[in-house]
XYZ file of C-alpha atoms in Angstrom:
774
model
C -10.237 15.083 11.103
C -11.110 16.768 8.285
C -14.436 15.188 7.728
C -15.229 16.904 4.405
C -15.180 13.968 1.865
C -19.290 12.697 2.064
C -20.338 9.319 3.139
C -21.617 6.878 0.758
C -21.270 3.425 -0.135
C -19.789 3.475 -3.395
C -18.659 6.843 -4.011
C -16.012 9.382 -2.708
C -17.198 12.697 -2.883
C -16.220 16.512 -2.343
C -19.058 18.975 -2.036
C -17.525 22.301 -2.743
C -14.624 23.701 -3.651
C -11.648 23.542 -0.850
C -8.772 25.167 -1.904
C -6.791 24.652 1.575
C -7.733 20.787 1.382
C -6.842 20.721 -2.467
C -3.557 18.454 -1.621
C -5.496 16.306 0.263
C -8.027 15.766 -2.193
C -5.622 15.244 -4.909
C -4.229 12.164 -2.886
C -7.718 10.847 -1.850
C -9.174 10.998 -5.463
C -6.035 9.483 -7.085
C -6.519 7.009 -9.708
C -4.173 3.735 -11.057
C -4.130 0.612 -12.935
C -0.721 -1.366 -11.695
C 0.841 0.306 -14.251
C 0.527 3.786 -14.054
C -1.088 6.204 -12.015
C -2.255 10.190 -11.207
C -3.036 12.285 -8.571
C -6.424 14.144 -8.548
C -4.564 17.261 -10.381
C -6.633 19.589 -12.346
C -6.576 18.935 -15.958
C -6.229 22.879 -16.892
C -3.767 24.725 -15.010
C -4.070 25.792 -11.324
C -2.165 28.338 -9.769
C -3.252 27.237 -6.153
C -1.208 24.856 -3.943
C -0.939 21.508 -5.569
C 1.463 18.477 -5.823
C 1.722 17.447 -9.389
C 1.868 13.632 -9.923
C 2.115 11.373 -13.006
C 3.552 8.124 -12.169
C 4.956 4.947 -13.950
C 4.777 1.722 -11.815
C 8.953 0.939 -11.429
C 10.501 4.224 -13.225
C 12.222 5.390 -10.670
C 15.489 7.897 -10.273
C 18.836 7.101 -7.793
C 18.709 10.256 -6.129
C 22.060 10.964 -4.300
C 21.867 10.720 -0.773
C 22.574 13.905 1.309
C 22.997 13.795 4.800
C 24.824 15.539 7.426
C 27.437 13.172 8.493
C 28.276 10.001 6.722
C 27.985 6.755 8.104
C 29.426 3.602 6.802
C 26.785 1.493 5.404
C 24.848 4.536 4.300
C 23.219 3.498 0.449
C 24.920 5.812 -2.087
C 21.401 7.010 -3.170
C 17.813 7.318 -1.955
C 15.680 5.592 -5.064
C 12.318 7.199 -5.423
C 9.377 6.551 -7.867
C 9.566 10.198 -9.794
C 6.650 12.371 -11.487
C 6.637 11.456 -15.153
C 5.086 13.432 -18.055
C 1.861 15.494 -17.359
C -0.441 13.716 -19.721
C -3.622 14.983 -18.376
C -2.803 18.770 -19.153
C -5.520 21.113 -20.890
C -5.136 24.782 -21.056
C -8.468 26.164 -20.941
C -9.446 29.856 -21.887
C -12.692 31.652 -22.466
C -12.875 34.835 -24.569
C -9.051 35.014 -23.870
C -9.150 34.716 -20.486
C -7.664 31.646 -18.861
C -9.535 29.567 -16.844
C -7.858 28.672 -13.314
C -10.038 28.186 -10.403
C -7.617 30.207 -8.017
C -8.219 33.117 -9.716
C -12.115 32.261 -10.212
C -15.582 32.313 -8.145
C -16.233 29.065 -7.637
C -19.441 27.500 -6.834
C -21.317 24.063 -7.349
C -17.940 22.463 -7.243
C -18.428 18.785 -6.905
C -15.305 15.819 -7.129
C -16.700 12.177 -7.260
C -14.775 8.809 -7.508
C -16.869 6.133 -8.168
C -15.146 2.878 -6.875
C -17.302 0.636 -9.130
C -15.217 1.551 -12.221
C -12.316 3.739 -11.320
C -13.507 6.861 -12.653
C -13.292 10.314 -11.332
C -15.506 13.047 -12.509
C -15.911 16.717 -11.532
C -18.422 19.389 -12.276
C -18.597 23.091 -11.161
C -19.167 26.756 -12.249
C -16.636 29.004 -12.666
C -17.121 33.275 -12.984
C -13.553 34.034 -14.299
C -12.276 37.537 -13.394
C -13.680 39.217 -16.171
C -17.466 38.068 -15.834
C -17.761 35.368 -18.100
C -19.747 32.575 -16.318
C -18.743 28.819 -17.575
C -19.588 25.101 -16.305
C -16.833 22.895 -16.574
C -17.517 18.729 -16.425
C -14.625 16.066 -16.618
C -14.347 12.345 -16.711
C -11.117 10.367 -16.649
C -9.798 6.917 -15.903
C -6.431 4.953 -16.329
C -7.782 1.429 -18.135
C -7.809 -1.299 -15.952
C -8.680 -3.570 -19.344
C -5.530 -1.433 -21.305
C -3.001 -1.107 -18.510
C -1.004 1.659 -20.549
C -3.876 3.768 -21.387
C -5.607 7.153 -19.929
C -8.666 8.522 -20.970
C -9.998 11.820 -20.209
C -13.349 13.868 -21.256
C -13.481 17.522 -20.735
C -16.563 20.014 -21.251
C -16.884 23.470 -21.343
C -20.361 25.086 -21.686
C -20.770 28.937 -21.905
C -23.368 29.997 -19.140
C -23.834 33.700 -19.934
C -23.697 34.494 -24.066
C -21.830 33.178 -26.980
C -18.162 32.708 -26.083
C -14.756 31.783 -28.027
C -13.260 28.813 -26.220
C -9.916 27.754 -26.839
C -8.579 24.552 -25.306
C -4.890 23.455 -25.529
C -4.401 19.888 -24.649
C -0.592 19.378 -24.086
C 2.187 16.747 -22.743
C 4.400 18.296 -20.204
C 7.820 16.215 -19.547
C 9.149 19.089 -17.688
C 8.340 18.281 -14.500
C 10.027 17.582 -10.903
C 9.407 15.895 -7.566
C 9.098 18.122 -4.639
C 10.970 16.128 -2.530
C 14.240 16.482 -5.105
C 17.683 17.551 -3.405
C 17.911 21.113 -4.242
C 15.008 21.098 -6.821
C 17.092 18.592 -9.410
C 14.870 17.361 -12.170
C 15.168 14.368 -13.351
C 13.859 13.961 -17.389
C 16.053 14.775 -20.608
C 14.151 14.812 -23.935
C 14.587 12.324 -26.435
C 12.431 12.782 -29.206
C 9.122 14.657 -29.781
C 6.577 14.914 -32.706
C 3.560 16.432 -33.851
C 0.985 16.250 -36.519
C -2.654 17.035 -36.311
C -4.788 15.644 -33.594
C -1.572 13.751 -32.397
C 1.515 14.499 -30.569
C 4.499 12.262 -29.258
C 7.041 12.859 -26.683
C 9.630 10.846 -25.127
C 12.232 11.620 -22.442
C 14.878 9.628 -20.501
C 15.829 9.978 -17.034
C 19.382 11.515 -16.640
C 20.654 8.515 -14.751
C 19.682 4.817 -15.251
C 18.552 5.624 -18.694
C 15.015 5.041 -18.497
C 13.010 6.355 -21.474
C 9.176 7.172 -21.214
C 7.067 7.731 -24.507
C 3.772 9.531 -24.317
C 1.756 9.732 -27.471
C -1.787 11.442 -27.335
C -4.746 11.830 -29.617
C -8.062 13.998 -29.378
C -11.198 14.830 -30.742
C -13.425 18.294 -30.497
C -16.890 18.667 -30.286
C -19.374 21.150 -30.246
C -22.813 20.688 -29.187
C -22.032 16.640 -29.556
C -21.261 16.976 -33.003
C -17.262 16.374 -34.063
C -15.803 19.589 -35.499
C -13.023 19.412 -37.581
C -10.361 22.039 -36.795
C -7.178 22.984 -37.757
C -5.093 23.351 -34.444
C -1.838 25.464 -33.526
C 1.412 23.416 -32.991
C 3.418 24.644 -29.928
C 6.522 23.094 -28.700
C 9.739 23.234 -26.312
C 11.946 21.355 -24.592
C 9.655 18.449 -23.156
C 6.717 19.910 -24.306
C 4.215 19.240 -27.234
C 0.693 21.184 -27.502
C -1.724 21.871 -29.645
C -4.292 24.851 -29.758
C -7.805 24.440 -31.042
C -10.212 27.387 -30.845
C -14.093 26.691 -31.013
C -16.886 29.660 -31.124
C -19.799 28.109 -28.924
C -23.058 29.479 -28.151
C -24.980 29.647 -24.931
C -25.696 26.438 -23.519
C -23.743 24.624 -26.116
C -20.752 22.227 -24.618
C -17.454 22.047 -26.236
C -15.853 18.649 -25.651
C -12.578 17.513 -25.904
C -11.928 13.540 -25.431
C -8.363 13.207 -24.888
C -6.652 9.960 -25.253
C -3.193 8.772 -24.057
C -0.606 5.846 -24.259
C 2.602 5.963 -21.898
C 5.064 3.218 -22.434
C 8.284 2.680 -20.965
C 11.769 1.039 -21.702
C 11.284 -1.619 -18.563
C 9.073 -3.434 -21.225
C 10.343 -2.321 -24.590
C 13.467 -1.453 -26.331
C 13.946 2.367 -26.272
C 14.191 2.257 -30.226
C 10.476 0.922 -30.280
C 8.860 2.917 -27.854
C 7.774 5.527 -30.355
C 5.924 2.838 -32.463
C 4.590 1.235 -29.731
C 2.929 4.110 -28.151
C 1.351 5.033 -31.148
C 0.053 2.014 -31.900
C -1.806 1.557 -28.506
C -3.147 5.235 -28.443
C -4.336 4.790 -32.227
C -6.213 1.521 -31.268
C -7.632 3.474 -28.149
C -8.743 6.088 -30.474
C -10.261 3.927 -32.706
C -12.442 2.252 -29.563
C -13.448 5.499 -28.478
C -13.505 7.092 -25.066
C -17.163 5.566 -24.574
C -15.901 2.036 -25.788
C -12.827 2.403 -23.292
C -15.011 3.346 -20.389
C -17.449 0.537 -20.987
C -14.373 -2.223 -20.796
C -13.038 -0.285 -17.714
C -16.460 -0.932 -16.200
C -16.267 -4.810 -16.935
C -12.524 -5.121 -15.519
C -13.529 -3.254 -12.434
C -16.746 -5.871 -12.104
C -14.736 -8.703 -11.855
C -12.383 -7.247 -9.319
C -15.572 -6.731 -7.103
C -16.934 -9.823 -7.991
C -13.936 -11.788 -6.106
C -13.137 -9.236 -3.506
C -16.272 -7.044 -2.239
C -17.443 -6.511 1.293
C -20.879 -5.386 1.786
C -21.315 -3.858 5.425
C -25.093 -3.034 6.280
C -26.340 -0.482 8.783
C -23.174 1.908 8.813
C -22.085 3.571 5.793
C -18.750 5.369 6.864
C -17.608 1.794 7.756
C -19.110 0.572 4.286
C -17.050 3.443 2.367
C -13.828 2.894 4.168
C -13.470 -0.706 3.163
C -14.699 -0.157 -0.343
C -11.903 2.583 -0.553
C -9.406 0.300 0.857
C -10.028 -2.187 -1.785
C -10.492 -0.350 -4.412
C -6.956 1.654 -3.791
C -5.165 -1.853 -3.051
C -6.588 -3.191 -6.541
C -5.431 -0.180 -8.487
C -1.802 0.035 -6.940
C -0.820 -3.892 -7.272
C -2.019 -6.416 -10.169
C 0.881 -8.848 -10.076
C 1.267 -8.677 -13.451
C 5.118 -7.946 -12.974
C 6.980 -9.638 -10.540
C 9.645 -6.539 -10.939
C 6.580 -4.385 -9.003
C 6.249 -4.612 -5.098
C 3.554 -2.164 -3.648
C 4.804 1.358 -2.099
C 3.284 2.806 1.155
C 1.425 5.520 -1.080
C 0.994 3.792 -4.260
C 0.248 6.285 -6.864
C -1.073 8.904 -4.648
C 1.663 10.868 -3.637
C 5.660 11.216 -3.468
C 6.445 10.506 0.430
C 8.460 7.588 1.202
C 10.084 7.465 -2.398
C 7.864 4.651 -3.567
C 9.854 1.826 -2.297
C 9.159 -1.152 -0.962
C 9.047 -2.297 2.706
C 8.227 -4.436 5.421
C 4.640 -3.417 5.122
C 4.494 -5.669 2.067
C 4.826 -8.841 4.099
C 3.392 -7.513 6.753
C -0.040 -6.132 6.014
C -0.654 -6.781 1.479
C 0.462 -10.226 1.597
C -3.375 -11.546 3.253
C -5.334 -9.517 1.106
C -4.118 -10.662 -2.216
C -3.897 -14.111 -0.875
C -7.536 -14.352 -0.516
C -8.880 -11.771 -2.940
C -7.084 -13.091 -5.835
C -5.214 -16.061 -7.780
C -2.315 -17.125 -5.856
C -0.083 -16.343 -8.645
C -0.396 -12.746 -7.623
C 0.877 -13.181 -4.158
C 3.524 -15.761 -5.313
C 4.896 -12.629 -7.080
C 5.276 -10.644 -4.105
C 7.338 -13.738 -2.471
C 9.472 -14.026 -5.955
C 10.551 -10.275 -5.773
C 12.503 -11.104 -2.599
C 13.813 -14.009 -3.797
C 15.042 -12.102 -7.338
C 16.867 -9.745 -4.673
C 18.368 -12.645 -2.653
C 22.002 -11.441 -3.495
C 21.826 -7.936 -3.060
C 20.211 -8.851 0.273
C 23.357 -10.641 0.836
C 25.265 -7.915 -0.258
C 23.858 -5.259 1.999
C 24.569 -7.729 5.162
C 28.204 -7.384 4.015
C 28.075 -3.869 4.068
C 26.686 -3.990 7.458
C 29.405 -6.356 8.620
C 27.636 -9.281 8.777
C 29.743 -12.077 7.262
C 26.776 -15.006 6.112
C 23.088 -14.671 5.557
C 20.558 -11.849 4.222
C 19.549 -8.548 5.780
C 16.652 -7.440 3.147
C 16.505 -3.404 2.695
C 14.335 -1.577 4.841
C 13.575 0.678 1.881
C 14.037 -0.584 -1.960
C 13.445 -0.484 -5.545
C 15.722 -2.925 -7.128
C 17.449 -5.172 -4.010
C 19.569 -2.553 -2.929
C 18.841 -0.280 0.443
C 18.002 2.797 -0.154
C 16.861 4.066 3.082
C 19.053 6.746 4.580
C 18.076 7.286 8.400
C 20.985 5.388 10.425
C 17.924 4.036 13.321
C 15.816 2.885 10.305
C 18.624 1.141 7.683
C 20.870 -0.344 10.602
C 18.360 -0.812 13.099
C 15.263 -1.842 12.323
C 16.344 -5.164 11.488
C 12.766 -7.288 12.229
C 11.702 -6.274 8.432
C 14.038 -9.533 7.800
C 11.198 -11.564 10.208
C 8.114 -10.360 8.272
C 9.628 -11.816 4.909
C 10.154 -15.278 6.612
C 6.475 -15.106 8.194
C 5.210 -14.188 5.176
C 7.078 -17.128 3.179
C 5.057 -19.280 6.108
C 1.886 -17.353 5.762
C 1.757 -18.010 1.962
C 2.683 -21.957 2.317
C 0.236 -22.497 5.229
C -3.081 -20.585 3.277
C -1.929 -21.991 -0.285
C -0.320 -25.331 0.239
C 2.240 -24.536 -2.549
C 4.981 -26.576 -1.518
C 6.494 -26.159 -4.854
C 7.363 -22.624 -3.848
C 9.093 -23.561 -0.700
C 11.179 -25.970 -2.280
C 12.380 -23.826 -5.106
C 12.680 -20.710 -3.485
C 10.936 -19.696 -0.151
C 13.636 -21.978 1.745
C 16.931 -20.645 0.661
C 15.407 -17.535 1.403
C 14.963 -18.581 4.900
C 17.969 -19.985 5.220
C 19.862 -16.823 4.447
C 17.536 -14.899 7.029
C 18.365 -17.407 9.611
C 22.159 -17.357 8.730
C 21.471 -13.405 9.137
C 19.870 -14.040 12.952
C 22.766 -16.502 13.619
C 25.497 -13.656 13.363
C 23.650 -10.782 14.654
C 23.104 -12.187 18.018
C 25.415 -12.567 20.561
C 26.154 -14.344 24.060
C 25.185 -12.445 26.977
C 27.255 -14.019 30.216
C 25.126 -11.312 32.231
C 21.826 -12.448 31.029
C 22.840 -15.786 30.607
C 21.408 -15.825 27.048
C 21.359 -14.737 23.598
C 20.725 -11.084 22.941
C 20.275 -8.880 20.186
C 21.492 -5.336 20.924
C 21.077 -1.732 19.026
C 17.922 -2.031 17.132
C 14.749 -0.502 16.448
C 11.585 -2.325 16.573
C 8.054 -2.266 14.759
C 7.418 1.225 17.484
C 10.092 3.622 15.833
C 9.321 5.845 18.457
C 11.960 4.077 20.257
C 15.739 3.814 18.916
C 18.691 1.933 19.351
C 17.102 0.154 22.181
C 18.086 -3.499 23.417
C 16.316 -6.736 23.042
C 13.320 -5.374 21.419
C 11.091 -8.197 22.700
C 9.442 -8.891 18.701
C 12.744 -8.342 17.619
C 13.724 -11.369 19.927
C 10.827 -13.558 19.535
C 10.672 -13.245 15.723
C 14.104 -13.854 15.190
C 13.946 -17.169 17.110
C 10.723 -18.135 15.806
C 12.407 -17.749 11.848
C 15.313 -20.005 13.065
C 12.860 -22.559 14.555
C 10.650 -22.653 11.219
C 13.746 -22.700 8.882
C 14.911 -25.989 10.622
C 11.087 -27.402 10.447
C 11.450 -26.852 6.874
C 14.695 -28.147 6.481
C 13.549 -31.211 8.351
C 10.377 -31.976 6.088
C 12.577 -31.313 2.985
C 14.963 -33.851 4.037
C 12.408 -36.561 4.693
C 10.383 -35.985 1.651
C 12.886 -35.171 -0.936
C 16.461 -35.645 -0.020
C 17.586 -35.518 -3.163
C 16.189 -31.824 -3.671
C 17.810 -31.176 -0.387
C 21.238 -32.853 -1.107
C 21.450 -30.075 -4.218
C 20.196 -27.157 -2.374
C 22.189 -27.795 0.881
C 25.171 -28.332 -2.032
C 24.859 -25.288 -3.544
C 24.432 -22.848 -0.936
C 27.172 -24.519 1.428
C 25.469 -25.947 4.201
C 27.257 -27.232 7.185
C 25.250 -29.397 9.480
C 26.805 -27.453 12.955
C 24.663 -24.366 11.800
C 21.679 -26.326 12.893
C 22.741 -26.596 16.219
C 24.042 -23.265 16.708
C 20.166 -22.380 15.326
C 18.552 -24.656 17.866
C 21.067 -23.231 20.650
C 20.013 -19.576 19.964
C 16.162 -20.280 19.791
C 16.416 -22.116 22.929
C 18.357 -19.745 24.812
C 17.238 -16.561 23.528
C 16.853 -13.574 25.938
C 13.852 -12.024 26.392
C 12.581 -8.814 28.874
C 9.829 -9.835 30.769
C 8.318 -8.346 34.296
C 7.989 -11.010 36.320
C 5.463 -9.280 38.601
C 3.069 -7.791 35.842
C 3.717 -11.047 33.956
C 4.449 -9.047 31.071
C 6.985 -9.486 27.779
C 8.426 -5.826 27.951
C 8.778 -4.006 24.275
C 12.796 -3.836 25.343
C 15.478 -3.745 28.127
C 14.331 -0.791 30.362
C 11.056 -0.150 29.245
C 9.441 0.357 32.547
C 12.200 3.330 33.676
C 9.765 5.257 31.721
C 7.190 7.379 33.407
C 4.366 5.202 32.492
C 1.202 7.583 31.263
C -1.750 6.877 29.230
C -2.140 8.524 25.680
C -5.883 9.506 27.054
C -3.997 12.005 29.279
C -1.987 13.515 26.449
C -3.535 16.883 25.111
C -5.225 16.875 21.911
C -3.331 19.683 20.461
C -0.002 18.090 21.061
C -1.184 15.296 18.717
C 0.401 13.802 16.484
C 3.451 13.719 18.898
C 5.758 13.447 15.849
C 4.672 17.088 14.466
C 4.578 18.997 18.058
C 7.309 17.630 20.113
C 11.002 17.152 19.762
C 12.207 13.662 18.523
C 14.294 13.761 22.269
C 10.809 13.919 24.128
C 9.320 11.166 22.087
C 12.010 8.757 22.519
C 12.091 9.024 26.604
C 8.416 8.653 26.829
C 6.494 5.707 27.013
C 4.427 6.486 24.310
C 4.206 4.109 21.037
C 3.642 4.560 17.663
C 2.495 1.448 16.404
C 1.938 -2.430 17.286
C 5.397 -3.870 18.614
C 4.886 -6.616 21.296
C 0.987 -6.827 19.938
C 2.650 -7.136 16.639
C 4.167 -10.543 17.780
C 1.255 -11.649 19.548
C -0.847 -11.177 16.525
C 1.922 -12.949 14.185
C 2.331 -15.773 16.562
C -1.098 -15.873 17.827
C -1.530 -19.847 17.989
C 0.986 -19.682 20.204
C -0.052 -17.551 23.309
C -3.329 -17.765 24.954
C -6.214 -15.468 25.132
C -5.420 -14.625 29.084
C -1.881 -13.675 27.597
C -2.876 -11.403 24.870
C -5.477 -9.704 27.573
C -2.570 -8.574 29.687
C -0.679 -7.079 27.035
C -3.158 -5.514 25.155
C -4.541 -4.051 28.588
C -1.103 -2.778 29.275
C 0.065 -1.597 26.144
C -3.046 -0.160 23.930
C -3.587 2.789 26.622
C 0.490 3.762 26.002
C -0.235 3.957 21.724
C -1.016 7.033 20.018
C -1.200 5.159 16.726
C 0.640 7.676 14.657
C 1.681 4.646 12.236
C -0.873 4.011 10.064
C 0.130 0.645 10.561
C -1.053 0.197 14.145
C -4.789 0.236 14.588
C -5.415 -2.182 12.217
C -3.345 -4.994 14.591
C -5.201 -3.466 17.628
C -8.387 -4.228 16.413
C -7.862 -7.810 15.045
C -6.759 -8.591 18.902
C -9.885 -6.405 20.309
C -12.023 -8.618 18.313
C -10.059 -11.744 19.706
C -10.496 -10.582 23.021
C -14.149 -9.489 22.859
C -13.526 -5.590 22.975
C -16.234 -5.227 20.649
C -16.093 -1.422 21.016
C -12.243 -0.951 21.114
C -12.215 -3.043 17.796
C -14.706 -0.875 16.206
C -13.361 2.428 17.207
C -9.781 1.299 15.743
C -11.584 -0.566 12.453
C -13.165 2.575 11.669
C -9.839 4.578 12.840
C -7.808 2.466 9.858
C -10.449 2.467 7.462
C -10.921 6.068 7.386
C -7.503 7.285 7.700
C -6.997 9.105 4.598
C -10.874 9.844 3.969
C -10.733 11.672 7.461
C -7.316 12.590 7.351
C -6.602 11.513 10.979
C -2.583 11.726 11.168
C -3.055 15.602 8.997
C -0.538 13.644 6.030
C -2.810 12.687 3.857
C -1.765 15.395 1.322
C 1.504 13.786 0.931
C -0.347 10.896 -0.378
C -2.526 7.656 1.026
C -1.768 4.849 3.168
C -1.792 2.116 0.738
C 0.041 -0.705 2.641
C -2.476 0.203 5.631
C -5.517 -0.356 3.698
C -4.702 -3.907 3.128
C -4.627 -3.530 7.288
C -8.322 -2.485 7.200
C -9.301 -5.398 5.167
C -7.498 -7.693 7.753
C -9.135 -5.773 10.109
C -12.306 -6.936 9.085
C -11.786 -10.432 7.633
C -9.169 -11.343 10.398
C -10.750 -9.184 12.870
C -14.520 -9.125 12.754
C -14.601 -12.269 10.511
C -11.984 -14.392 12.814
C -10.474 -15.662 9.038
C -7.550 -17.782 9.498
C -6.031 -20.813 7.659
C -4.937 -23.364 10.080
C -3.973 -27.160 9.156
C -5.337 -26.842 5.335
C -8.985 -25.874 6.532
C -10.395 -22.279 6.900
C -10.800 -21.131 10.199
C -13.664 -18.890 11.077
C -14.750 -17.159 14.685
C -17.229 -14.279 13.301
C -18.278 -11.243 15.743
C -20.804 -8.553 14.769
C -20.176 -5.061 15.497
C -23.091 -3.737 17.429
C -23.465 -0.859 15.098
C -24.191 -2.938 11.831
C -26.814 -5.055 10.844
C -24.847 -7.372 8.895
C -21.587 -7.901 6.601
C -20.618 -10.242 4.303
C -16.936 -10.964 2.868
C -15.607 -13.614 0.047
C -11.976 -15.152 0.358
C -10.449 -17.322 -2.517
C -9.213 -20.468 -0.420
C -6.941 -22.868 -3.105
C -8.889 -22.157 -5.973
C -12.845 -21.948 -4.474
C -14.628 -18.921 -3.699
C -16.255 -18.506 -0.204
C -18.766 -16.385 0.746
C -19.228 -15.320 4.460
C -22.343 -13.450 5.961
C -22.750 -12.560 9.279
C -26.337 -11.512 10.681
C -27.385 -10.915 14.021
C -29.084 -14.305 13.969
C -26.347 -16.246 12.968
C -23.591 -16.792 10.132
C -23.594 -18.237 6.698
C -20.816 -20.076 4.785
C -21.490 -20.544 0.956
C -19.147 -22.616 -1.118
C -19.220 -20.964 -4.636
C -16.962 -23.908 -5.852
C -17.648 -27.452 -6.938
C -15.170 -29.312 -4.571
C -16.230 -29.268 -0.959
C -13.685 -27.216 1.507
C -13.018 -28.444 5.202
C -13.684 -25.151 7.365
C -13.918 -24.632 11.080
C -16.426 -22.304 12.731
C -16.593 -21.534 16.167
C -14.148 -24.392 16.843
C -16.596 -26.922 14.890
C -15.267 -28.769 11.734
C -17.363 -29.078 9.172
C -16.995 -30.555 5.351
C -18.947 -27.648 3.001
C -20.033 -29.582 -0.009
C -19.645 -27.712 -3.488
C -22.350 -25.444 -4.179
C -23.934 -25.776 -0.592
C -24.150 -23.197 2.227
C -23.669 -23.697 5.834
C -25.759 -22.071 8.738
C -24.616 -21.276 11.965
C -26.296 -19.746 15.061
C -24.422 -16.736 16.398
C -25.084 -17.151 19.953
C -25.011 -20.837 20.129
C -22.256 -21.632 17.606
C -24.032 -24.537 16.241
C -25.106 -25.411 13.028
C -28.953 -24.432 11.936
C -30.760 -26.638 10.476
């Protein structure tokens, strides 16, 4: 744990300059707006360790898959979101000496990300190598109100005498990704244009022909008065820059406001990009930095109105949950059904920015409860639009019917090239089926299920029906050669979670078919004809579900993670030497695979998803056995365990694991935040609080709550949107209050007692007795 981020309820703060942690900070202080994002790189040149990152959502590159030994079924390319034009750049010199914090003496360094409004600021005092002393203050944001606009204000003040300050704002498209094959670059120039105080650069990818146009304007002020300067213009391939020199008196600030518009050919015809970028940046320039900042604050205020969580008595926990909510909101807005959620969002390159099962298993609940249902619906429509490619993917793996969604994708095609993931981690199909169930259960959106969801469910079930085989030895259906959620086990047989969720998918699909047949037979007739439905499929699915084999230890009454799990030497993770953690950074893969240690929830993942089907005693037995073996080296692990610990009354363990997921990146638990933040696990952080401590569920069209209060907290409060109504839940030591901010009544259940909460009313429940307080 790094522990250098200061605890604050609304701000992420770094006090003091930490060059050795610069890449961690670049991740943690990243900003975005769902359309584009920016790592917290310095605006001025920096020769120290840094990972440059400027990203546009959906702009990716199909980098050629390179493996030592090709296997049939490998995807030809590994798609990745690529570093795009560096729009924040401003070269700074003072009396001819370049400002570079790697070569300066830096003091009073402070970097702050204000979560209220998504504004990143930085202040410092630097003594340059020649002894010149200056103060620097920067502020920047990407606009939530105008998604294609980025804005920054950069201020330099000489402190020890008059100085000549030279500022060179630029756009640089000659960028690369650290994880590219053999250092290849992805961009070619299309167009560059300049006139005083305005520059345009258009580049395109040298595959897929995706164009990005970036236009900038800027204004210079000295001692807060605008300066009319004649810039010197420079350019080269994929680069445009303008240099302005200002003489400044001691203590007089020189300020540049740089505004940028970025547009892509995903949204506009390539031939119109230059004019579109021009018009957008000119409109932003007319508004000015301060007006853009006011718009930014208003846009973020609306998001916090619906989604804020307030914790009293624990600043570290409060900061963690607000940071998670902030990152989720700036990563995905639901405005574009072609987009999804990458595990790192706009904060880094790792995992390539593609879509994983994380979206359905972890992210969907957050958007269901904090945004209009149309936002979550978009995430499911993303999968429906890719259904044909999921069918194609199944064929490539030798499955003749059904669909296997990719483990990692940008456009519906598989782009992951590790065999134990690409071929074996097929449980991702089950997460998509569960997300369909979850969405319909929470929203009641039957139209989505009829028009889109059922067809996806049928193709998922067809896949499972062919992927299983009957074992005479076990007298049941088995699923061989898989990797479950616990990736510290590869190529296993009968992973309990995979088998259980496959059977659940078959059962749920059959139930939805029966409901549609009874409710709208003509719609079922049309769908069944189109998909070539055969009633014999339903009978086989019933046989598979009823006859699915599950590895079980009868003596311990345990679902085993997979066949042969108890052949391992069972040692609690608490006996591992701390210096050997995380395991994947210290142990060989062979040693990991032979050990009993679990990367993330596996059996417990299934008990969480299907929680209504298992009693507390069953959950307790499995938690008590598996959690001590779990090293939580997946960012997706602590949240599931925290939720189950809450349900079991393990308050201290629930709090411990909540804090771990809430501060995973802020404290760099796994020593990997430099690669980018764990955005999808932040949705798990939200679930740990709302589903865990809040006990929130939706059952039979009714909001259900079973709140508990961590001993370290004075209170907490969260909001959920339920079918167009907003409920505010506040949990204090003496009771729980639920406020219905809608006009219509809402059916709710608190501590297993049913109530009808009238519009505009408040229900208060005693925390000890679980009964209504009058």
